[in-house]
mmCIF file of C-alpha atoms in Angstrom:
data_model
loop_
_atom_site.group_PDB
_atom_site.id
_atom_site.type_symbol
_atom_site.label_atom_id
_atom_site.label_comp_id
_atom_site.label_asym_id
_atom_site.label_seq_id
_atom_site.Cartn_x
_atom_site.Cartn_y
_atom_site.Cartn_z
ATOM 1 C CA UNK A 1 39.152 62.872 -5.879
ATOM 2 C CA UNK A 2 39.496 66.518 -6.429
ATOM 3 C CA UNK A 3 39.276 68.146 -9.940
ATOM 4 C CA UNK A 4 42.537 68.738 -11.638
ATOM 5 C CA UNK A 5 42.911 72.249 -12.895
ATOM 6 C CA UNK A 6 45.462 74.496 -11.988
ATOM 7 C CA UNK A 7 48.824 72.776 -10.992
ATOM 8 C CA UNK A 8 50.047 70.368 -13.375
ATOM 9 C CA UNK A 9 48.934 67.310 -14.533
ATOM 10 C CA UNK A 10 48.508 65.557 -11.197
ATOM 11 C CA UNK A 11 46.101 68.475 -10.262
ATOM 12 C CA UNK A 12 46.645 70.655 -7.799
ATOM 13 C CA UNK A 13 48.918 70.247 -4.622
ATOM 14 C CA UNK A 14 46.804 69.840 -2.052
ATOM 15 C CA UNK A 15 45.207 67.103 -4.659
ATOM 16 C CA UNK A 16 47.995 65.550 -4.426
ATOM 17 C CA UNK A 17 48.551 65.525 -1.092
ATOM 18 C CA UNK A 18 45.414 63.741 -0.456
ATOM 19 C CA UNK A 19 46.134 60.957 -2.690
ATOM 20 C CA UNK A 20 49.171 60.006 -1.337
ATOM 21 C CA UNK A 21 47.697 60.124 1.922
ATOM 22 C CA UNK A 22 44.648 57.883 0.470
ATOM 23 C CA UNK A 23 47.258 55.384 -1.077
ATOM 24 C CA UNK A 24 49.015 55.067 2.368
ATOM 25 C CA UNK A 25 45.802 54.113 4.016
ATOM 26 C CA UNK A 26 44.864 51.266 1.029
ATOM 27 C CA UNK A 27 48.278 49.875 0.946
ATOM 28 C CA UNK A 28 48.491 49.707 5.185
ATOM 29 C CA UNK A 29 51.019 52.034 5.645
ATOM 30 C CA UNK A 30 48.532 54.078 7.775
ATOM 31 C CA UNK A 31 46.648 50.999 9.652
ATOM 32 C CA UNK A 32 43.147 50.647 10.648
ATOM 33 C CA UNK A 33 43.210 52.951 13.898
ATOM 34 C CA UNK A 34 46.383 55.059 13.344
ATOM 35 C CA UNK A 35 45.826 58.791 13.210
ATOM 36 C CA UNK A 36 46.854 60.682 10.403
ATOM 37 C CA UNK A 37 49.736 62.664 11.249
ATOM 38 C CA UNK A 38 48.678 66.342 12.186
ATOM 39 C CA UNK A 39 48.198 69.661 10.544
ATOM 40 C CA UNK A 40 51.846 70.707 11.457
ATOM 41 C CA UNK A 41 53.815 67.592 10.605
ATOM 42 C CA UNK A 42 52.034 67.510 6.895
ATOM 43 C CA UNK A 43 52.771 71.045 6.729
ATOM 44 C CA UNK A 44 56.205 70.430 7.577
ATOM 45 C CA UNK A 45 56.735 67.299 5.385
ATOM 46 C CA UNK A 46 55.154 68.503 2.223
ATOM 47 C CA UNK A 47 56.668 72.647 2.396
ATOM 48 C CA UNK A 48 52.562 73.990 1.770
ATOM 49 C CA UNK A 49 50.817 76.189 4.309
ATOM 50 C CA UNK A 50 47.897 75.182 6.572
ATOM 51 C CA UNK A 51 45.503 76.319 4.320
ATOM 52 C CA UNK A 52 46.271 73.487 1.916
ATOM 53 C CA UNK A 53 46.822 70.695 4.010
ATOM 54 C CA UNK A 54 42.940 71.420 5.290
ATOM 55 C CA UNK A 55 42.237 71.112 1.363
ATOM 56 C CA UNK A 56 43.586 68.023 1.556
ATOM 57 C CA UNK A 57 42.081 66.530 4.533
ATOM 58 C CA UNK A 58 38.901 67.580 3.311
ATOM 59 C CA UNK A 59 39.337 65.377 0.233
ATOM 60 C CA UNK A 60 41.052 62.425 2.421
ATOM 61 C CA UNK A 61 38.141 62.550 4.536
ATOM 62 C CA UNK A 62 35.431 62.384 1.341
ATOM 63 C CA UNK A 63 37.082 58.932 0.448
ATOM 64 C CA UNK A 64 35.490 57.403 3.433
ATOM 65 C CA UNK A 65 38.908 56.196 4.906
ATOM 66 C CA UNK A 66 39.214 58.436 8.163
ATOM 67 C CA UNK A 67 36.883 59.757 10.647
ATOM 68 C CA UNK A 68 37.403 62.958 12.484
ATOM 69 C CA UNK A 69 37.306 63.171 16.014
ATOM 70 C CA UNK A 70 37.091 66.555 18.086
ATOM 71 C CA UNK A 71 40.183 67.107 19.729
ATOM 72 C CA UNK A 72 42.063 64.519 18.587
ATOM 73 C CA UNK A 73 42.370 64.488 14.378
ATOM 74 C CA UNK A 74 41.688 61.768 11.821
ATOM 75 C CA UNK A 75 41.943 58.530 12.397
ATOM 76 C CA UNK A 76 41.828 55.737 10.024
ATOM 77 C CA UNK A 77 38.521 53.549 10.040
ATOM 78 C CA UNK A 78 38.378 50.260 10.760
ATOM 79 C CA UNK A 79 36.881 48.420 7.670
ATOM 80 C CA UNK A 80 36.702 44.688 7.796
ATOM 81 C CA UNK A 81 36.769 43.172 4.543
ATOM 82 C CA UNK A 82 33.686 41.676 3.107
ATOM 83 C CA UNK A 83 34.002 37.736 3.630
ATOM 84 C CA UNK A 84 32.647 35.831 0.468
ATOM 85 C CA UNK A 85 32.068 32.510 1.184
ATOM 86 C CA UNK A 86 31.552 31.451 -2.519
ATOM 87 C CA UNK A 87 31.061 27.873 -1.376
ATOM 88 C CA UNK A 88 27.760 28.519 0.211
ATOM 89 C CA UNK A 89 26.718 32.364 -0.792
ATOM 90 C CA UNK A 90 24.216 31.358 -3.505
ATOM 91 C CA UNK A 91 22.426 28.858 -1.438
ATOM 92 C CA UNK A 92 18.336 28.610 -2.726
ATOM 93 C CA UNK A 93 17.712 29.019 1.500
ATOM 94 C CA UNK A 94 19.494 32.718 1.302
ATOM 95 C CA UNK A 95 17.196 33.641 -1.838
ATOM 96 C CA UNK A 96 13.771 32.094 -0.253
ATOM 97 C CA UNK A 97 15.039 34.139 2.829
ATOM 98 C CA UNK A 98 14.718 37.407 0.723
ATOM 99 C CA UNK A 99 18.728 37.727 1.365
ATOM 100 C CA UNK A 100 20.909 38.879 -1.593
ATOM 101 C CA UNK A 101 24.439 37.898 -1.407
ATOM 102 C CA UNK A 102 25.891 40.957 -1.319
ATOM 103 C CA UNK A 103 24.059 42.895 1.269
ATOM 104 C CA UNK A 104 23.683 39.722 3.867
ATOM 105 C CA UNK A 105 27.649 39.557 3.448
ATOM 106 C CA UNK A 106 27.776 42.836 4.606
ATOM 107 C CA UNK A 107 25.572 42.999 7.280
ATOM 108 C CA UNK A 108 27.462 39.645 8.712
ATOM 109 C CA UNK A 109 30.927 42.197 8.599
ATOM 110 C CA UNK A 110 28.968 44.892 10.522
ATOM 111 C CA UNK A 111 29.077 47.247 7.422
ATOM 112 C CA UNK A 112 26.093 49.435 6.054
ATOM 113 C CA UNK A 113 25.806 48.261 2.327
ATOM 114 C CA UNK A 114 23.951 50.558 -0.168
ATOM 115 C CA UNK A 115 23.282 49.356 -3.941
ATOM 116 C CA UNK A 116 23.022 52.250 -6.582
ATOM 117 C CA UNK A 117 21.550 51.198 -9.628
ATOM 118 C CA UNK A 118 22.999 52.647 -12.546
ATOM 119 C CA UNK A 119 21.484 51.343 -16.138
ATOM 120 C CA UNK A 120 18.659 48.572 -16.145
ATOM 121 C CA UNK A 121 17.629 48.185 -20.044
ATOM 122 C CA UNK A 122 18.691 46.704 -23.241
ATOM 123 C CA UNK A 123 22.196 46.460 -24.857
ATOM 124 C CA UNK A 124 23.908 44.301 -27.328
ATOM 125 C CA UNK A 125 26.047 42.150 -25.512
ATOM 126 C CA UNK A 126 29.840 42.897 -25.706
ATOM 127 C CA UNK A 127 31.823 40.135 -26.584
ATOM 128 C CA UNK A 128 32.735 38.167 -23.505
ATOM 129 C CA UNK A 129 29.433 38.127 -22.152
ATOM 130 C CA UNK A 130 28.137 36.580 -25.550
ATOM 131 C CA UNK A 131 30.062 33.711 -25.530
ATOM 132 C CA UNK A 132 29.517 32.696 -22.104
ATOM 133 C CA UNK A 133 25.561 33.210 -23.175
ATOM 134 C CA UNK A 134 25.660 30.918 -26.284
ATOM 135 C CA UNK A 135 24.578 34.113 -28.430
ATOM 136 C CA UNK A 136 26.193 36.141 -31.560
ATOM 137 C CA UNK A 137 27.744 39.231 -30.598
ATOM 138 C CA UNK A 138 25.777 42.238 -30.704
ATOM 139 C CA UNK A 139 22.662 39.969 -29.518
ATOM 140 C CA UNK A 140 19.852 42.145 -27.336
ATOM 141 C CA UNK A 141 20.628 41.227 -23.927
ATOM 142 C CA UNK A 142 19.357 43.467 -20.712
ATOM 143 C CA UNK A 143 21.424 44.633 -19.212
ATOM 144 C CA UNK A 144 21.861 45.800 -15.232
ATOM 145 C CA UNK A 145 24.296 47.709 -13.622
ATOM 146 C CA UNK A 146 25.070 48.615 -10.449
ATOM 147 C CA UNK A 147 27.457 50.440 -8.238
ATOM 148 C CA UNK A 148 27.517 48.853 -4.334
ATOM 149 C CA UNK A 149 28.799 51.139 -1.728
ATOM 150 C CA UNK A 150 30.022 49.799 1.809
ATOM 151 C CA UNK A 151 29.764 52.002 4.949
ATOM 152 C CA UNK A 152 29.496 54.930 1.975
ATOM 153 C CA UNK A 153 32.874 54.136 -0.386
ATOM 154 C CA UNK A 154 32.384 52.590 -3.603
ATOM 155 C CA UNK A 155 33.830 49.331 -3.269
ATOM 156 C CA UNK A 156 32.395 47.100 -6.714
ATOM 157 C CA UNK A 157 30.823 47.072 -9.813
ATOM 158 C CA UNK A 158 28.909 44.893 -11.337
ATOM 159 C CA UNK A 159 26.959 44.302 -14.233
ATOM 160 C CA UNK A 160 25.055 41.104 -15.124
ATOM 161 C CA UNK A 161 24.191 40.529 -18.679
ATOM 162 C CA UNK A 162 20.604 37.905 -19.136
ATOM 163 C CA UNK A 163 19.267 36.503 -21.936
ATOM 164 C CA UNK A 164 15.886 39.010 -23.550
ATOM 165 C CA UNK A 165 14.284 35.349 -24.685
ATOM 166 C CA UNK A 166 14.483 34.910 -20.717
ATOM 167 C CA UNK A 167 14.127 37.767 -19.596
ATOM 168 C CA UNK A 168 11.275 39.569 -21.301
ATOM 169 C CA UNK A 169 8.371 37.538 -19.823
ATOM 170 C CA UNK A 170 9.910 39.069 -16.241
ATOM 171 C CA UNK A 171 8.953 42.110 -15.507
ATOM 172 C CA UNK A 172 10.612 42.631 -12.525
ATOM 173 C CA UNK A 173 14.085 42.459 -13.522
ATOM 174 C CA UNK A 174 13.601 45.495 -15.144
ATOM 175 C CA UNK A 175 12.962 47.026 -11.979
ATOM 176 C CA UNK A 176 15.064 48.815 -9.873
ATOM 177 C CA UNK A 177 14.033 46.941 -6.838
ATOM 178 C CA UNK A 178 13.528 42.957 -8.028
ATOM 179 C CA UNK A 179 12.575 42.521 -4.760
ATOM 180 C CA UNK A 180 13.336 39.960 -2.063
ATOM 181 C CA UNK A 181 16.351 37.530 -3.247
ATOM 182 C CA UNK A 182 17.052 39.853 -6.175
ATOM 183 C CA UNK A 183 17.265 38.867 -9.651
ATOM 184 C CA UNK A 184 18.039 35.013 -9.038
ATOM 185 C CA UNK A 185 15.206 34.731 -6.420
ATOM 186 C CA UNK A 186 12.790 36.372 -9.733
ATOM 187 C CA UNK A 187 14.453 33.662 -12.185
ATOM 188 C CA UNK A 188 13.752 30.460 -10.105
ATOM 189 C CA UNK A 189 10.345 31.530 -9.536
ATOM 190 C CA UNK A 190 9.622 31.295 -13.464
ATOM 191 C CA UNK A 191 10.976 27.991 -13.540
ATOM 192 C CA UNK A 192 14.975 28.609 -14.219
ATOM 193 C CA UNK A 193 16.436 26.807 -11.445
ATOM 194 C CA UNK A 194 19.824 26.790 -10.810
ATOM 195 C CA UNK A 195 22.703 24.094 -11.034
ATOM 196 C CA UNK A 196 25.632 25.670 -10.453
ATOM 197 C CA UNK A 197 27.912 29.104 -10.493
ATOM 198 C CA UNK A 198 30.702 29.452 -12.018
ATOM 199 C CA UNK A 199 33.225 32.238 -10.930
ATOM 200 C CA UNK A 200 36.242 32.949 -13.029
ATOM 201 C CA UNK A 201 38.879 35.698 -11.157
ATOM 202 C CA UNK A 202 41.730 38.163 -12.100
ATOM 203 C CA UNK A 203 43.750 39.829 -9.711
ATOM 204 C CA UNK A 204 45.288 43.314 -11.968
ATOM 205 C CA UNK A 205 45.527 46.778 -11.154
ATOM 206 C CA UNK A 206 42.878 49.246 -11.826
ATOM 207 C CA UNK A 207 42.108 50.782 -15.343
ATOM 208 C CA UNK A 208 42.225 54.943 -14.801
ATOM 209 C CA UNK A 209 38.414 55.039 -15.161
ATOM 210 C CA UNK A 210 37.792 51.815 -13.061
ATOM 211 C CA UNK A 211 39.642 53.824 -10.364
ATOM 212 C CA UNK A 212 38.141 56.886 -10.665
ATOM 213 C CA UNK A 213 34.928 55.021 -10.124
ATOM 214 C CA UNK A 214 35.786 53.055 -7.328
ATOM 215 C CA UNK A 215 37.201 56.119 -5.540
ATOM 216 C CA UNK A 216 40.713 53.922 -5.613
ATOM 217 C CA UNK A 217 44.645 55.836 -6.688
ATOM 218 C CA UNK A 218 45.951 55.052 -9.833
ATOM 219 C CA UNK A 219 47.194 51.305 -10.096
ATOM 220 C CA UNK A 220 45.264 50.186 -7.288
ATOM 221 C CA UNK A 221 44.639 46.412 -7.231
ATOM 222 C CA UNK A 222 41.537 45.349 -8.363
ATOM 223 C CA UNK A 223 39.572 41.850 -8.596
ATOM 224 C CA UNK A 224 38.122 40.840 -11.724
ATOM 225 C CA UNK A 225 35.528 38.228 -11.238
ATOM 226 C CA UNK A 226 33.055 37.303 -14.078
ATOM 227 C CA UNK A 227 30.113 34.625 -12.875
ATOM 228 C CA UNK A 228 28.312 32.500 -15.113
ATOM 229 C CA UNK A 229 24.584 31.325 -13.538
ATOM 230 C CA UNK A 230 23.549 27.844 -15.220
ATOM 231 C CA UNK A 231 20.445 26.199 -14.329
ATOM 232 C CA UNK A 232 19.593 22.529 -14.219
ATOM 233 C CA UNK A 233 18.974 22.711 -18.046
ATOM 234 C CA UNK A 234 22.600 24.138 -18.758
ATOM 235 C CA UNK A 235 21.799 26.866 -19.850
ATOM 236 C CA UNK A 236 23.494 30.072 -19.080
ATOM 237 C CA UNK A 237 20.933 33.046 -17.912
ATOM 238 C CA UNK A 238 23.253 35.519 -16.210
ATOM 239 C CA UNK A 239 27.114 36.264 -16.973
ATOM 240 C CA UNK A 240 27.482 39.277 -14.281
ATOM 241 C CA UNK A 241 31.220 40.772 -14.801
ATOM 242 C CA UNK A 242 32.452 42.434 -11.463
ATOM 243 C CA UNK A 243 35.234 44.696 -10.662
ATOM 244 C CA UNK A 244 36.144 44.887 -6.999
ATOM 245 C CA UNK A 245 38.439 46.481 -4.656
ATOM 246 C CA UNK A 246 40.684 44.205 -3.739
ATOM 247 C CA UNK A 247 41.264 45.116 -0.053
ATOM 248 C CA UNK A 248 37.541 45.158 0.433
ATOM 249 C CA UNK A 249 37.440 41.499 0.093
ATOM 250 C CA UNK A 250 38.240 38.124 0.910
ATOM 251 C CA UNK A 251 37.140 34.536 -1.032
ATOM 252 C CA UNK A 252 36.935 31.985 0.449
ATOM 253 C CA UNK A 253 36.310 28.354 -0.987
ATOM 254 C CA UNK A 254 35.722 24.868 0.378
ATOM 255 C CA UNK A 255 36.487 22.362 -2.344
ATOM 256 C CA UNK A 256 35.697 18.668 -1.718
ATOM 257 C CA UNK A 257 38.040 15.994 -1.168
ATOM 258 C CA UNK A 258 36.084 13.121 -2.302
ATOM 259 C CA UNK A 259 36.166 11.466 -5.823
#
């Protein structure tokens, strides 16, 4: 949040003043709906004038975690986790529907989603992503990465790795918009349909750079999720490696009983 500078290696005070404040929001100690306490008591719990403790706020209320309200302060926002239903999110009905999973998760929490696209083009494909593809490391792969905001905080990255021998005949994925569905509505429509998705997850904390982008505090906890999208063939066509914040989301699975 802030830029460090002056003041140590933690940055400067009112810096860190905000991140504390920002930690005690993400791990609950300041709940949904709470206010955050006043000008005076911060002043008086962290020995720094006025004039710093507005610094603060200022950066508090940039994370997205508070609202102001005149006359009354900050209060801490309500933010329902996104629900992902991974039983039933990639159903062929939500792609034909023009829904990606994503932003129809959101919209069912009552959040404003907001994708930012951040690289769409070729890359060699870093190890992981190669062997879940079938292909040497280094291979040309394109590659698509995005940044997906929810009600305005950065709350996951993502970015899927596909196959140029598949990919190169579709123009649109190398859009920015690949339009209704998104890019596994494009696929089945040039004859890669799907069999299955499999999700593979790591709960860990968060890398300094993967929290600087995600807006989190140092440490944070963070879920690693890596997909692999086979079609009926069996073969691989997306491996899409995601970093979310963990109290932005909840998985959910049904797993049959039967034989």
């Amino acid at each position: 949040m802030g830029t460090a500078v002056e003041g140590g290696r933690s940055g400067p005070r009112y810096v860190q003043i905000a991140d504390e404040i920002v930690r005690q929001i993400r791990a609950g100690v300041l709940k949904p709906g709470d206010m955050v306490p006043s000008e005076s008591e911060l002043v008086e719990r962290y020995g720094v004038s006025g004039g710093t403790i507005r610094k603060a706020m200022v950066e508090v209320r940039a994370s997205g975690l508070v609202e102001t309200r005149h006359g009354k302060g900050s209060i801490v926002k309500d933010r329902p986790p996104v629900r992902h239903r991974s039983s039933d999110r990639f159903r062929r009905s939500h792609r034909q529907g023009g829904k990606a999973a994503y932003l129809a998760e959101s919209a069912q929490s009552g959040a404003t989603a907001k994708v930012s696209v951040l690289y769409i083009g070729p890359m060699e494909a870093p190890e992981d992503a190669a062997r879940r593809l079938g292909v040497p490391v280094g291979t040309q792969v394109l590659a698509r990465r995005r940044l997906y905001f929810r009600n305005g905080t950065p709350v996951e990255t993502a970015t899927s790795y596909l196959p140029w021998d598949v990919v190169k005949e579709i123009p649109e994925l190398f859009a920015e918009n690949p339009g209704g569905g998104g890019i596994y509505a494009r696929l089945e429509d040039h004859g890669h349909e799907f069999g299955e998705f499999v999700e593979t997850l790591q709960a860990r904390p968060a890398s300094k750079v993967e929290a600087s982008e995600l807006a989190l505090s140092p440490g944070a906890p963070v879920v690693h999720l890596i997909r692999e999208a086979r079609t009926t063939a069996g073969l691989v066509v997306e491996v899409c490696d995601t970093l979310m914040a963990a109290d932005q989301f909840v998985f959910e699975y049904r797993i049959p009983a039967a034989d």
